[in-house]
Coordinates of C-alpha atoms in Angstrom, one line a residue:
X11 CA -5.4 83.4 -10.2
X12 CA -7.3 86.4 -9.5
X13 CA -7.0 89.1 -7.0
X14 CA -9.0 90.5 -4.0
X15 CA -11.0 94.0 -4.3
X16 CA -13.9 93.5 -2.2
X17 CA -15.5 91.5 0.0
X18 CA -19.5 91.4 0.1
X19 CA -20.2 89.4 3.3
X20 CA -24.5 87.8 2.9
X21 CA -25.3 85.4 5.9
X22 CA -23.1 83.0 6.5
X23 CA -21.0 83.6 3.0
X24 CA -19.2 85.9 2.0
X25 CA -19.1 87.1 -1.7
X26 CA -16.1 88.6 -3.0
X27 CA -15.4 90.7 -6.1
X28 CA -12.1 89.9 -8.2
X29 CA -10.7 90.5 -11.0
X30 CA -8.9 88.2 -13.2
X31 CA -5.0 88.5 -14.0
X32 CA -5.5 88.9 -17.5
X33 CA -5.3 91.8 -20.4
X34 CA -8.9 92.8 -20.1
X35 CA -10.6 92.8 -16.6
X36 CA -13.7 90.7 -16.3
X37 CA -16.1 92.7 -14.3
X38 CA -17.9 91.0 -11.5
X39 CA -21.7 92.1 -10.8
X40 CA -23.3 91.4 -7.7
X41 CA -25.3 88.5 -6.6
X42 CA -28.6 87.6 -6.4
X43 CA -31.1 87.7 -3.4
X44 CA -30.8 83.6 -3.3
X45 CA -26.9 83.6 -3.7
X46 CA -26.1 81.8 -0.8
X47 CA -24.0 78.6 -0.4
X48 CA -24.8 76.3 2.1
X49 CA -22.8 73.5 3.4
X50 CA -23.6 71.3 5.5
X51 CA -23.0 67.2 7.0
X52 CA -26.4 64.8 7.0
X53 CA -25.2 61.1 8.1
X54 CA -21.7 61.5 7.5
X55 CA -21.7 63.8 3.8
X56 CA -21.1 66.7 2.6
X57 CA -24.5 68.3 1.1
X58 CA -23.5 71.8 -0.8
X59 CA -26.2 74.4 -1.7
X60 CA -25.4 76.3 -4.6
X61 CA -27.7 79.6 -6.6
X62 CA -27.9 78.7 -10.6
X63 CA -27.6 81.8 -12.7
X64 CA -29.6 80.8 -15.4
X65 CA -32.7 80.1 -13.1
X66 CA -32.2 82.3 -10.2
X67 CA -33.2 78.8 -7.7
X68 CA -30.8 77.1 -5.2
X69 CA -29.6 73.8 -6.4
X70 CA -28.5 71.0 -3.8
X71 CA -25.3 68.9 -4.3
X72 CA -24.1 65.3 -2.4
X73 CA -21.1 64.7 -2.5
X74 CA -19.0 61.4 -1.7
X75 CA -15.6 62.4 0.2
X76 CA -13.9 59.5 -1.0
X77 CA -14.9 59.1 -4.7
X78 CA -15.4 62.2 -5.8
X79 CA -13.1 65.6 -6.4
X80 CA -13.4 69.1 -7.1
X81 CA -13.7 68.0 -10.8
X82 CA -16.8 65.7 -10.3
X83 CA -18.4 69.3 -7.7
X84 CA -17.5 71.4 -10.9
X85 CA -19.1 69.0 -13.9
X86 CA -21.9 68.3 -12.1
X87 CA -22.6 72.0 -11.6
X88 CA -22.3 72.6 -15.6
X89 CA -24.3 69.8 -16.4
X90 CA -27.0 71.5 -13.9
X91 CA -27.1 74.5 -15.2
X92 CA -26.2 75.2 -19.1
X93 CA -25.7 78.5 -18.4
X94 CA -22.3 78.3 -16.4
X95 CA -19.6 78.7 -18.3
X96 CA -16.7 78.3 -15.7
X97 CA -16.5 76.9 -12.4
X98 CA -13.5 76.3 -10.2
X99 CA -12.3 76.0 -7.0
X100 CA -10.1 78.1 -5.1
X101 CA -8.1 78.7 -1.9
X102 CA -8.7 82.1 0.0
X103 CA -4.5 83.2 -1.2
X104 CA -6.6 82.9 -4.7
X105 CA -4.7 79.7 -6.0
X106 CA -6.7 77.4 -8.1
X107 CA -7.1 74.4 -6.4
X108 CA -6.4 71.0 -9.0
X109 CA -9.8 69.6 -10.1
X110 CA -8.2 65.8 -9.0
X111 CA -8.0 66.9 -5.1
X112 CA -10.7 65.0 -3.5
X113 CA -13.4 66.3 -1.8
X114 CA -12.2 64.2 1.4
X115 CA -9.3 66.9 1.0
X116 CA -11.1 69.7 0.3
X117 CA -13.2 69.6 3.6
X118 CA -10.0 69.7 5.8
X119 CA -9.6 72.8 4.7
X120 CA -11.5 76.0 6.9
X121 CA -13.0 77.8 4.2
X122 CA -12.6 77.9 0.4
X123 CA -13.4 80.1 -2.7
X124 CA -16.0 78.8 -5.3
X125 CA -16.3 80.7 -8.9
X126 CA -19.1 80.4 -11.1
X127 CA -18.8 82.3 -14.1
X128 CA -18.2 86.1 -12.7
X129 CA -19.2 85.6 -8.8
X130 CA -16.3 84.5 -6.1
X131 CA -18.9 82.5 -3.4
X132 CA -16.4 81.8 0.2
X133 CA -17.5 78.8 1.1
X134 CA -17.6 78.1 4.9
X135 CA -16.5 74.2 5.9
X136 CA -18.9 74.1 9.3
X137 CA -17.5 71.3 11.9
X138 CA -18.6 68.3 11.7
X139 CA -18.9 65.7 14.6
X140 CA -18.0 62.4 12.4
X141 CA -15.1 64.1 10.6
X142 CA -13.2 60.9 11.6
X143 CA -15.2 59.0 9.3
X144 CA -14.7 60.7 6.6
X145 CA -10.8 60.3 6.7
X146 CA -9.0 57.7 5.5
X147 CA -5.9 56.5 4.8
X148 CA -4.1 56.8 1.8
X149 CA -2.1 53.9 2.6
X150 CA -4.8 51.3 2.8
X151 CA -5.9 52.1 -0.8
X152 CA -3.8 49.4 -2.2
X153 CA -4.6 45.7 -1.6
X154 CA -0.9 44.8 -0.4
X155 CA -1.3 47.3 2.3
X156 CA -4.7 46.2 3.0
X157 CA -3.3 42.6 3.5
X158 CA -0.4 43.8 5.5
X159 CA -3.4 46.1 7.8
X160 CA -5.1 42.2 8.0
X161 CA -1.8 40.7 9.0
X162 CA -1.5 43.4 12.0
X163 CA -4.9 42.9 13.0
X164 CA -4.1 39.3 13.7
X165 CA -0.9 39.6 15.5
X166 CA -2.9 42.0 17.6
X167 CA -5.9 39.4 18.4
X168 CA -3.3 36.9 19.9
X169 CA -3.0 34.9 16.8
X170 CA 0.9 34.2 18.2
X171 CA -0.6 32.4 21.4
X172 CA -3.4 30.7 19.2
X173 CA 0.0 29.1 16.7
X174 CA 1.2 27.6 20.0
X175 CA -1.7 26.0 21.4
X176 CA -2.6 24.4 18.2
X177 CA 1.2 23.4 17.7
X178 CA 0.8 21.8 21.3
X179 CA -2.9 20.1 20.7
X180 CA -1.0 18.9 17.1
X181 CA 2.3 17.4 19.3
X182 CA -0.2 15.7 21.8
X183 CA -1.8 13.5 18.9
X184 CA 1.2 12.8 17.2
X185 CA 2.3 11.4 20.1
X186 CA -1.2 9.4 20.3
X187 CA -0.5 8.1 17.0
X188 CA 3.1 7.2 17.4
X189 CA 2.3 5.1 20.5
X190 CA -0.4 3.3 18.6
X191 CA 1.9 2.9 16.1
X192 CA 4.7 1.3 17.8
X193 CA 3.1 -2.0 18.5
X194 CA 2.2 -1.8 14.6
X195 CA 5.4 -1.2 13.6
X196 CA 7.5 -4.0 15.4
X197 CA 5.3 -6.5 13.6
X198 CA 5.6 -4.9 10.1
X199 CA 9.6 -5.0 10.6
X200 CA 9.3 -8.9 11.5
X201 CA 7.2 -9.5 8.5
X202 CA 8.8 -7.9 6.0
X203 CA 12.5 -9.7 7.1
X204 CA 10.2 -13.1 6.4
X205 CA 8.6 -11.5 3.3
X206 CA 12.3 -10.3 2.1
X207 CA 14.1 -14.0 2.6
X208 CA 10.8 -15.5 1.0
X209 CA 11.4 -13.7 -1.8
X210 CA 15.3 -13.7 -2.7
X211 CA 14.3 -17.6 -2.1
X212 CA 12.7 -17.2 -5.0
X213 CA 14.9 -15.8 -7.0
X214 CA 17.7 -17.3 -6.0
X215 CA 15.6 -20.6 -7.4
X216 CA 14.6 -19.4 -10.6
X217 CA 18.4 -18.5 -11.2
X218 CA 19.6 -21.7 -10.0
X219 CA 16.9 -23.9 -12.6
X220 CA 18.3 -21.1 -15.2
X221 CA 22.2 -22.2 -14.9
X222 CA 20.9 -25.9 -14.1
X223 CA 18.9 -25.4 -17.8
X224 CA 21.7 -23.7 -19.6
X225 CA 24.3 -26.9 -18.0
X226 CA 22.2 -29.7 -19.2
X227 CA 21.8 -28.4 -22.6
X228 CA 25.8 -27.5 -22.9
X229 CA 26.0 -31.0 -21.8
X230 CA 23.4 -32.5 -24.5
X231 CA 25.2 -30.6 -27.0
X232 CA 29.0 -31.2 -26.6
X233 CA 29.4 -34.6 -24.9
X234 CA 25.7 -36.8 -25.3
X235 CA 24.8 -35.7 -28.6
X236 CA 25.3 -33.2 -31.6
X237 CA 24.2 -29.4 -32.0
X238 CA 21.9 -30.8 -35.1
X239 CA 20.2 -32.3 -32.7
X240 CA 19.8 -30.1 -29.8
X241 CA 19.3 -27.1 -31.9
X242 CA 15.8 -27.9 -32.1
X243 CA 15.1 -28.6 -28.3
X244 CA 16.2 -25.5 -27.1
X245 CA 14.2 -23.4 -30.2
X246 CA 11.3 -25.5 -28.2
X247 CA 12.6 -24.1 -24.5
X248 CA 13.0 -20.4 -25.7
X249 CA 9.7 -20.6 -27.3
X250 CA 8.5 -22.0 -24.1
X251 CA 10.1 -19.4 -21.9
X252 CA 8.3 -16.8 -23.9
X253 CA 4.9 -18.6 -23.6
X254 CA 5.0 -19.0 -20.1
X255 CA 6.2 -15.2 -19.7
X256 CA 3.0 -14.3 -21.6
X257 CA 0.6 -16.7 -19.0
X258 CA 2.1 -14.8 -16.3
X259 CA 1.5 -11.2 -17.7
X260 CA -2.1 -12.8 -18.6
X261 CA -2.9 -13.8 -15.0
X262 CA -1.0 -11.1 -12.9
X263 CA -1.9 -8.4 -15.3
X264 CA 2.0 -7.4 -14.8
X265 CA 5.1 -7.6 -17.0
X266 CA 7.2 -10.2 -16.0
X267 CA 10.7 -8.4 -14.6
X268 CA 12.4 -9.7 -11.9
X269 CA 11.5 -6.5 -9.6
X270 CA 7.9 -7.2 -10.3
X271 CA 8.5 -10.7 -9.6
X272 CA 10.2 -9.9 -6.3
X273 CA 7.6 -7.6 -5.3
X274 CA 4.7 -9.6 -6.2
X275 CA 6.2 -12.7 -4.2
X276 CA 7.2 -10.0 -1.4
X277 CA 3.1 -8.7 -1.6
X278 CA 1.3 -12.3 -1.5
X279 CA 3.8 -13.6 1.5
X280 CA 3.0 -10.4 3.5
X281 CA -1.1 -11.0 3.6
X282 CA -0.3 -14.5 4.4
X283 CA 2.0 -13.8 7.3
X284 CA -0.3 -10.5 8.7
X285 CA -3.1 -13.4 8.9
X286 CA -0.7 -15.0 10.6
X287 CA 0.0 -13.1 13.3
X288 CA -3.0 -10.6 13.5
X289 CA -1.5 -7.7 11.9
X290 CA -4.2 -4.9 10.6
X291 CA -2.3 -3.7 7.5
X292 CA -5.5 -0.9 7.1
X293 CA -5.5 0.4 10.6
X294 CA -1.9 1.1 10.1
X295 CA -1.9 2.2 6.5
X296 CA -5.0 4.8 8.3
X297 CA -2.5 5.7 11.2
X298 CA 0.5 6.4 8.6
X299 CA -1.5 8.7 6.7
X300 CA -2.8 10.5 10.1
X301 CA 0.6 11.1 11.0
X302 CA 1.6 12.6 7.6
X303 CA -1.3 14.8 7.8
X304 CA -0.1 16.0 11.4
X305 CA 3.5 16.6 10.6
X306 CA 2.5 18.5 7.4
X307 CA 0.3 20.5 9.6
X308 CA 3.2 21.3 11.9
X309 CA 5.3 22.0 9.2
X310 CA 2.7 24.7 7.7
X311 CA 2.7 26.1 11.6
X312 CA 6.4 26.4 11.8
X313 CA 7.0 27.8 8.8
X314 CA 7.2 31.7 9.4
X315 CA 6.3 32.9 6.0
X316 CA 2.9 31.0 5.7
X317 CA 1.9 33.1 8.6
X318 CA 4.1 36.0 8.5
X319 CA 5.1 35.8 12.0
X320 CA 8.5 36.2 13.1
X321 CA 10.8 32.8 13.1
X322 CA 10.3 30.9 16.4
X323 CA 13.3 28.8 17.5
X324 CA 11.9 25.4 18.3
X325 CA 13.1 22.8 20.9
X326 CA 14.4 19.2 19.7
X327 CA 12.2 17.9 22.3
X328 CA 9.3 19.0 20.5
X329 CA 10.2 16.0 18.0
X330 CA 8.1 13.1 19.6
X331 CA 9.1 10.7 16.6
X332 CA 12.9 11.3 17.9
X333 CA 11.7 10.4 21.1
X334 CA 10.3 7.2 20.4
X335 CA 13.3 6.2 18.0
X336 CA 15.4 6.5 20.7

């Protein structure tokens, strides 16, 4: 803190003597002839003019509103001149001004007071036409209010009326798909019921030879002959069983289960019957996955916290698989 004595006014700054509230009093000489500070705006920043003492010349400062402070002004002046052994930054009621306040800050102010070593320099903030530019907002400094600025700026562009177009130009080939899909579908539903009894056919068969086996050989053993001599001829069968179980794992490339078997009598009856009766099992698997990609899209368009837009109650009608099922 220091105190106001006198005022020395030179040009456009005014150059005040003070002393210091301290137990001895610093006195304060004069300034020199070149002890002006100039400030002054070129394309948008602040350039400051400041008099060394050590070399009696005018040294000239750019300054970045946003990056730099009152610290940064006051280093930059000590590593200029050697000979300055304190520089600070003042308001005109003489409190210090913090060496973090930015120079963005600093400039909204009309005038400050700028010590080097014994001399008080006013410092005069002339007006500047871009002032705007060099404010920002404090706000926006952090990247979830950046993103949340972004998010604004789209609801502003009509991003809202954009959603329902697309929504409507999505609902419009679903409903392509799904009426190319019908046709498709009624022939799948009549193959599959053919593929289904073709295959509990199957294994309805293989049980039956199974309990026909297992009756012939309790029949062998208890009434025709003797377990001495059976025993053998149903090692012979297991062992067979297990061969023919390795043949089939051999040719299908698949363990032999009875749901493998069911679907693997279930596969080779479908290709059969879709020659049959012209069914194109690609162009359908091509229009399935078409509609999933569509109804996921939708999904992601409906969902209000993918786009952060406010929840929009949608009509059942909208549903053209509903439609259809009907």
């Amino acid at each position: 803190m220091f105190l106001q004595n006198k005022i020395i006014t030179i040009g456009k700054v005014s150059i005040k003597k003070c002393c210091l509230l301290s137990t001895q009093a610093i006195p304060i000489t004069t300034t020199q002839k070149n002890g002006d500070i100039n400030l002054r705006f070129e394309k948008g920043l602040p350039i400051v003019t400041v008099p060394l003492p050590s070399r009696k010349e005018l040294c000239q400062f750019i300054l970045r509103p946003v990056s730099d402070n009152v610290g940064t002004l006051c280093n930059s002046l000590s590593l200029e001149d050697k000979g300055i052994d304190f520089v600070a930054a003042y308001s005109i009621d003489g409190t210090r001004i913090a060496n973090s306040t930015s120079i963005e800050h600093l400039l909204l102010f009309e005038k400050f007071n700028l010590r080097i070593n014994d001399f008080v320099y006013t410092v005069v903030i002339p007006n500047n036409k871009n002032d705007y530019s060099l404010k920002t907002n404090e706000k926006a400094k952090t990247l979830d209010d950046l993103k949340l600025l972004i998010a604004s700026l789209h609801a502003s562009l009509n991003l809202e009326d954009f959603k329902i177009s697309r929504e409507k130009q999505l609902l419009k080939q679903l409903e392509k798909v799904t009426i190319e899909l019908k046709p498709l579908e009624i022939i799948k539903n009549h193959i599959e019921r053919e593929c289904d009894k073709r295959s509990e056919r199957v294994l309805w068969s293989f049980f039956m030879f199974l309990g026909l086996e297992t009756g012939i050989f309790a029949r062998l053993t208890w009434w025709e002959y003797s377990w001495d001599i059976m025993e053998p001829i149903t090692y012979f069968a297991t062992h067979s069983t297990v061969i023919g179980t390795f043949a089939y794992y051999l040719i299908t490339r698949q363990p032999f289960e009875y749901s493998t078997l069911h679907g693997r009598t279930f596969s080779k009856k479908f290709h059969k019957l879709a020659k049959k009766y012209n069914f194109d099992y690609k162009k359908y698997n091509a229009l399935k996955e078409h509609e999933k990609k569509i109804n996921y899209d939708l999904e992601r368009l409906r969902d209000p916290l993918n786009q952060q837009l406010p929840f929009q109650c949608l009509n059942t009608d909208d549903n053209i698989l509903d439609k259809f099922k009907k």
